[in-house]
Every structure is written in C-alpha cells, then in structure tokens.
mmCIF file of C-alpha atoms in Angstrom:
data_model
loop_
_atom_site.group_PDB
_atom_site.id
_atom_site.type_symbol
_atom_site.label_atom_id
_atom_site.label_comp_id
_atom_site.label_asym_id
_atom_site.label_seq_id
_atom_site.Cartn_x
_atom_site.Cartn_y
_atom_site.Cartn_z
ATOM 1 C CA MET J 1 241.032 63.158 -93.860
ATOM 2 C CA SER J 2 240.019 62.621 -90.346
ATOM 3 C CA ASP J 3 242.367 63.387 -87.933
ATOM 4 C CA ALA J 4 242.111 59.898 -86.123
ATOM 5 C CA GLU J 5 242.807 58.481 -89.728
ATOM 6 C CA SER J 6 246.221 60.821 -90.111
ATOM 7 C CA ILE J 7 247.062 60.310 -86.315
ATOM 8 C CA LEU J 8 247.128 56.412 -87.917
ATOM 9 C CA GLN J 9 248.859 57.364 -90.947
ATOM 10 C CA ALA J 10 252.017 58.886 -88.807
ATOM 11 C CA LEU J 11 251.545 55.927 -86.189
ATOM 12 C CA LEU J 12 252.188 54.114 -89.345
ATOM 13 C CA ASN J 13 254.989 55.606 -90.849
ATOM 14 C CA GLU J 14 257.022 55.651 -87.025
ATOM 15 C CA VAL J 15 256.076 51.681 -86.729
ATOM 16 C CA THR J 16 257.330 50.694 -89.715
ATOM 17 C CA ALA J 17 259.791 52.805 -89.782
ATOM 18 C CA PHE J 18 261.136 51.674 -86.600
ATOM 19 C CA ALA J 19 260.102 47.484 -87.897
ATOM 20 C CA GLU J 20 262.530 47.864 -91.382
ATOM 21 C CA GLN J 21 265.687 48.999 -88.694
ATOM 22 C CA LEU J 22 264.968 46.222 -87.196
ATOM 23 C CA LEU J 23 264.914 43.952 -89.652
ATOM 24 C CA ILE J 24 267.599 45.174 -91.478
ATOM 25 C CA SER J 25 270.234 45.272 -88.397
ATOM 26 C CA GLN J 26 268.360 41.944 -87.238
ATOM 27 C CA GLY J 27 267.009 39.951 -90.368
ATOM 28 C CA ALA J 28 263.754 39.796 -87.993
ATOM 29 C CA PHE J 29 261.623 41.814 -84.925
ATOM 30 C CA ALA J 30 259.604 40.849 -81.981
ATOM 31 C CA PRO J 31 256.281 41.807 -82.333
ATOM 32 C CA PHE J 32 256.240 45.443 -80.404
ATOM 33 C CA ALA J 33 253.273 47.307 -79.360
ATOM 34 C CA ALA J 34 253.152 50.948 -79.527
ATOM 35 C CA ALA J 35 251.516 54.035 -77.361
ATOM 36 C CA LEU J 36 250.937 57.583 -78.710
ATOM 37 C CA ASP J 37 249.842 59.803 -76.162
ATOM 38 C CA PRO J 38 248.147 63.461 -77.328
ATOM 39 C CA GLN J 39 251.418 65.191 -77.105
ATOM 40 C CA GLY J 40 252.591 63.131 -79.912
ATOM 41 C CA LEU J 41 255.001 60.917 -77.553
ATOM 42 C CA LEU J 42 255.292 56.986 -78.799
ATOM 43 C CA ASN J 43 256.254 55.235 -76.072
ATOM 44 C CA GLY J 44 257.298 51.262 -76.238
ATOM 45 C CA VAL J 45 254.916 48.848 -73.790
ATOM 46 C CA GLU J 46 257.372 45.923 -72.977
ATOM 47 C CA GLU J 47 259.918 45.247 -75.172
ATOM 48 C CA ASP J 48 261.593 41.840 -73.542
ATOM 49 C CA ALA J 49 260.691 39.509 -76.515
ATOM 50 C CA THR J 50 263.287 37.794 -79.159
ATOM 51 C CA ALA J 51 262.758 37.366 -82.922
ATOM 52 C CA GLN J 52 261.621 34.576 -82.606
ATOM 53 C CA ASP J 53 258.232 34.734 -79.857
ATOM 54 C CA GLN J 54 256.131 35.295 -82.698
ATOM 55 C CA THR J 55 252.801 33.609 -81.103
ATOM 56 C CA PRO J 56 249.308 34.577 -80.993
ATOM 57 C CA GLN J 57 250.155 34.035 -77.487
ATOM 58 C CA ARG J 58 252.637 36.702 -77.431
ATOM 59 C CA ILE J 59 250.477 39.070 -79.792
ATOM 60 C CA GLU J 60 247.406 38.487 -77.335
ATOM 61 C CA HIS J 61 249.919 39.126 -74.510
ATOM 62 C CA LEU J 62 250.874 43.082 -75.824
ATOM 63 C CA ARG J 63 247.397 43.840 -77.016
ATOM 64 C CA THR J 64 245.817 43.199 -73.772
ATOM 65 C CA LEU J 65 249.141 45.051 -72.281
ATOM 66 C CA LEU J 66 248.169 47.768 -74.918
ATOM 67 C CA ALA J 67 244.434 47.985 -73.642
ATOM 68 C CA ALA J 68 245.841 47.830 -69.460
ATOM 69 C CA HIS J 69 247.564 50.971 -71.001
ATOM 70 C CA ALA J 70 245.185 52.847 -72.783
ATOM 71 C CA ALA J 71 242.851 52.910 -69.784
ATOM 72 C CA THR J 72 245.313 53.969 -67.817
ATOM 73 C CA SER J 73 246.781 57.146 -69.749
ATOM 74 C CA ASP J 74 246.145 59.913 -72.226
ATOM 75 C CA THR J 75 246.892 57.033 -74.992
ATOM 76 C CA ILE J 76 245.645 58.482 -77.977
ATOM 77 C CA ALA J 77 246.462 55.756 -80.498
ATOM 78 C CA THR J 78 248.315 52.544 -79.795
ATOM 79 C CA ALA J 79 249.637 50.101 -82.375
ATOM 80 C CA LEU J 80 250.230 46.016 -82.413
ATOM 81 C CA VAL J 81 253.088 45.586 -84.909
ATOM 82 C CA TYR J 82 254.422 42.204 -86.170
ATOM 83 C CA GLU J 83 255.765 39.409 -88.606
ATOM 84 C CA VAL J 84 253.685 37.081 -90.772
ATOM 85 C CA LEU J 85 254.086 35.005 -93.991
ATOM 86 C CA ILE J 86 250.931 36.698 -96.351
ATOM 87 C CA GLU J 87 249.990 35.098 -99.396
ATOM 88 C CA SER J 88 250.420 36.045 -102.747
ATOM 89 C CA PRO J 89 247.630 36.940 -105.271
ATOM 90 C CA SER J 90 249.785 36.481 -107.684
ATOM 91 C CA ASP J 91 251.163 33.016 -107.611
ATOM 92 C CA SER J 92 251.127 29.888 -104.796
ATOM 93 C CA ASP J 93 253.991 31.418 -102.702
ATOM 94 C CA ALA J 94 253.753 33.014 -99.047
ATOM 95 C CA VAL J 95 255.571 35.934 -98.359
ATOM 96 C CA ASP J 96 257.148 37.908 -95.334
ATOM 97 C CA GLY J 97 254.995 40.605 -94.206
ATOM 98 C CA ILE J 98 254.189 43.335 -91.726
ATOM 99 C CA VAL J 99 251.010 43.199 -89.402
ATOM 100 C CA ALA J 100 249.869 47.124 -88.054
ATOM 101 C CA GLU J 101 246.781 46.808 -86.533
ATOM 102 C CA LEU J 102 245.775 50.181 -85.240
ATOM 103 C CA GLU J 103 243.844 51.546 -83.293
ATOM 104 C CA HIS J 104 242.406 55.460 -82.626
ATOM 105 C CA ARG J 105 240.059 56.101 -79.236
ATOM 106 C CA SER J 106 237.762 57.238 -81.405
ATOM 107 C CA GLY J 107 236.876 53.688 -81.976
ATOM 108 C CA TYR J 108 238.586 54.238 -85.989
ATOM 109 C CA SER J 109 240.988 51.333 -85.850
ATOM 110 C CA LEU J 110 243.237 49.509 -89.278
ATOM 111 C CA LEU J 111 244.385 46.649 -89.872
ATOM 112 C CA VAL J 112 247.551 46.606 -92.733
ATOM 113 C CA GLN J 113 249.329 44.695 -94.901
ATOM 114 C CA ILE J 114 253.242 45.136 -95.949
ATOM 115 C CA PRO J 115 254.613 42.441 -98.153
ATOM 116 C CA PHE J 116 258.683 42.983 -97.955
ATOM 117 C CA GLU J 117 261.225 41.038 -99.021
ATOM 118 C CA LEU J 118 264.473 41.493 -96.848
ATOM 119 C CA ASP J 119 267.780 42.096 -99.462
ATOM 120 C CA GLY J 120 271.141 42.130 -97.258
ATOM 121 C CA ASP J 121 270.569 46.281 -96.451
ATOM 122 C CA SER J 122 267.435 47.568 -97.855
ATOM 123 C CA ILE J 123 263.697 46.101 -98.180
ATOM 124 C CA ARG J 124 261.661 46.033 -100.677
ATOM 125 C CA TYR J 125 257.990 46.391 -99.930
ATOM 126 C CA GLY J 126 255.021 45.228 -102.152
ATOM 127 C CA GLU J 127 251.755 46.318 -102.080
ATOM 128 C CA LEU J 128 250.448 47.973 -98.798
ATOM 129 C CA THR J 129 246.786 46.723 -98.142
ATOM 130 C CA ALA J 130 244.355 47.659 -95.409
ATOM 131 C CA GLN J 131 240.825 47.245 -93.816
ATOM 132 C CA PRO J 132 239.338 48.368 -90.832
ATOM 133 C CA GLY J 133 240.652 47.188 -87.506
ATOM 134 C CA GLU J 134 238.532 45.646 -84.648
ATOM 135 C CA GLN J 135 238.297 47.583 -81.809
ATOM 136 C CA ALA J 136 240.527 45.185 -79.140
ATOM 137 C CA ILE J 137 242.110 48.048 -76.950
ATOM 138 C CA PHE J 138 239.551 50.816 -76.703
ATOM 139 C CA ALA J 139 236.792 48.495 -76.927
ATOM 140 C CA ASN J 140 235.807 48.880 -73.105
ATOM 141 C CA SER J 141 235.349 52.474 -73.243
ATOM 142 C CA GLY J 142 233.441 55.202 -74.159
ATOM 143 C CA ALA J 143 234.882 56.889 -77.475
ATOM 144 C CA THR J 144 237.237 59.608 -76.772
ATOM 145 C CA ASP J 145 238.532 62.562 -78.579
ATOM 146 C CA ASP J 146 241.273 64.236 -80.029
ATOM 147 C CA LEU J 147 241.452 65.822 -75.922
ATOM 148 C CA GLY J 148 240.108 63.239 -74.114
ATOM 149 C CA GLN J 149 236.944 63.869 -73.386
ATOM 150 C CA THR J 150 234.737 61.198 -73.412
ATOM 151 C CA HIS J 151 232.001 61.087 -75.551
ATOM 152 C CA GLU J 152 229.866 57.684 -74.553
ATOM 153 C CA ASP J 153 226.985 56.042 -76.902
ATOM 154 C CA ASN J 154 223.328 56.090 -76.148
#
C-alpha cells in the first residue's frame, strides 16, 4: 500500500467515525469537509450547516473551500463527506449511505460509498465500495510529495 493509500485509509476511518457519531446523536449529518496536514492534524473546514442542507450547491461550496484551503496551506489530503441514497444491487430499494470523496495531493483520489442502516444507538453497515475519484481539490496545483515538495508534470 502506498503512502497516499495509507493516508487516505486513515482519513476515511476518521471521517467515517465522525459521521457515525453524528448519525447516532442526531439521526443525520450536514455535509462536512476536513483537511489533513503533514503532522496528522485533521482540520474541519466550515461547519455551519444543518443536516437538511444536503444540496449539490452546499457540497460544491465545501469542495471550493477545500481547494482554497489546500492552495494556501500545507494540506496533504482532504475529505468531503455527505449523505446520499444508494441504489441497492440486491433489490430496487435505495438505502442510506455515506459518501466520502478523498483526495491526496499526490493525485491519488477515491470515491467511497458506505451503505448503512441506523438502528437506535447503533449503525449496521453494508458493503463499502470504492472507485477512483476525480481530482477536484489539488487539480490546479503541481503534485507534491508528503514533505510538500512540488513535482510539476512534464
């Protein structure tokens, strides 16, 4: 597993745990964004929305804020997390899901979907799916390594 993969896995664990806390305590969560620095400190990026604010405009706003934050800091990875309905492959019903858009400044990115069922004070998860994500946060900057050194594509 590469450094970027390891970092995004750890980031996924952190943001999923936070989403789980919100789901158990509130029954839902507003889209949220987080940026990881080289020392492993996770910083929230704007947290003033309600759980009902699941609009594409809100998600795009957070994506823009993450890109601006990453451009002016030593951010090495980002996460954008929100709730969706996921079509179930086994039947025609949609299920609740958590989506995490994860991106490392090296260019490695993932789109992760995790179906879940909230049952009182616990959550039952379905099978996680992951696929390559789109470069949205670090797309306009040169790729950098974990020490912040820029490596422009030739």
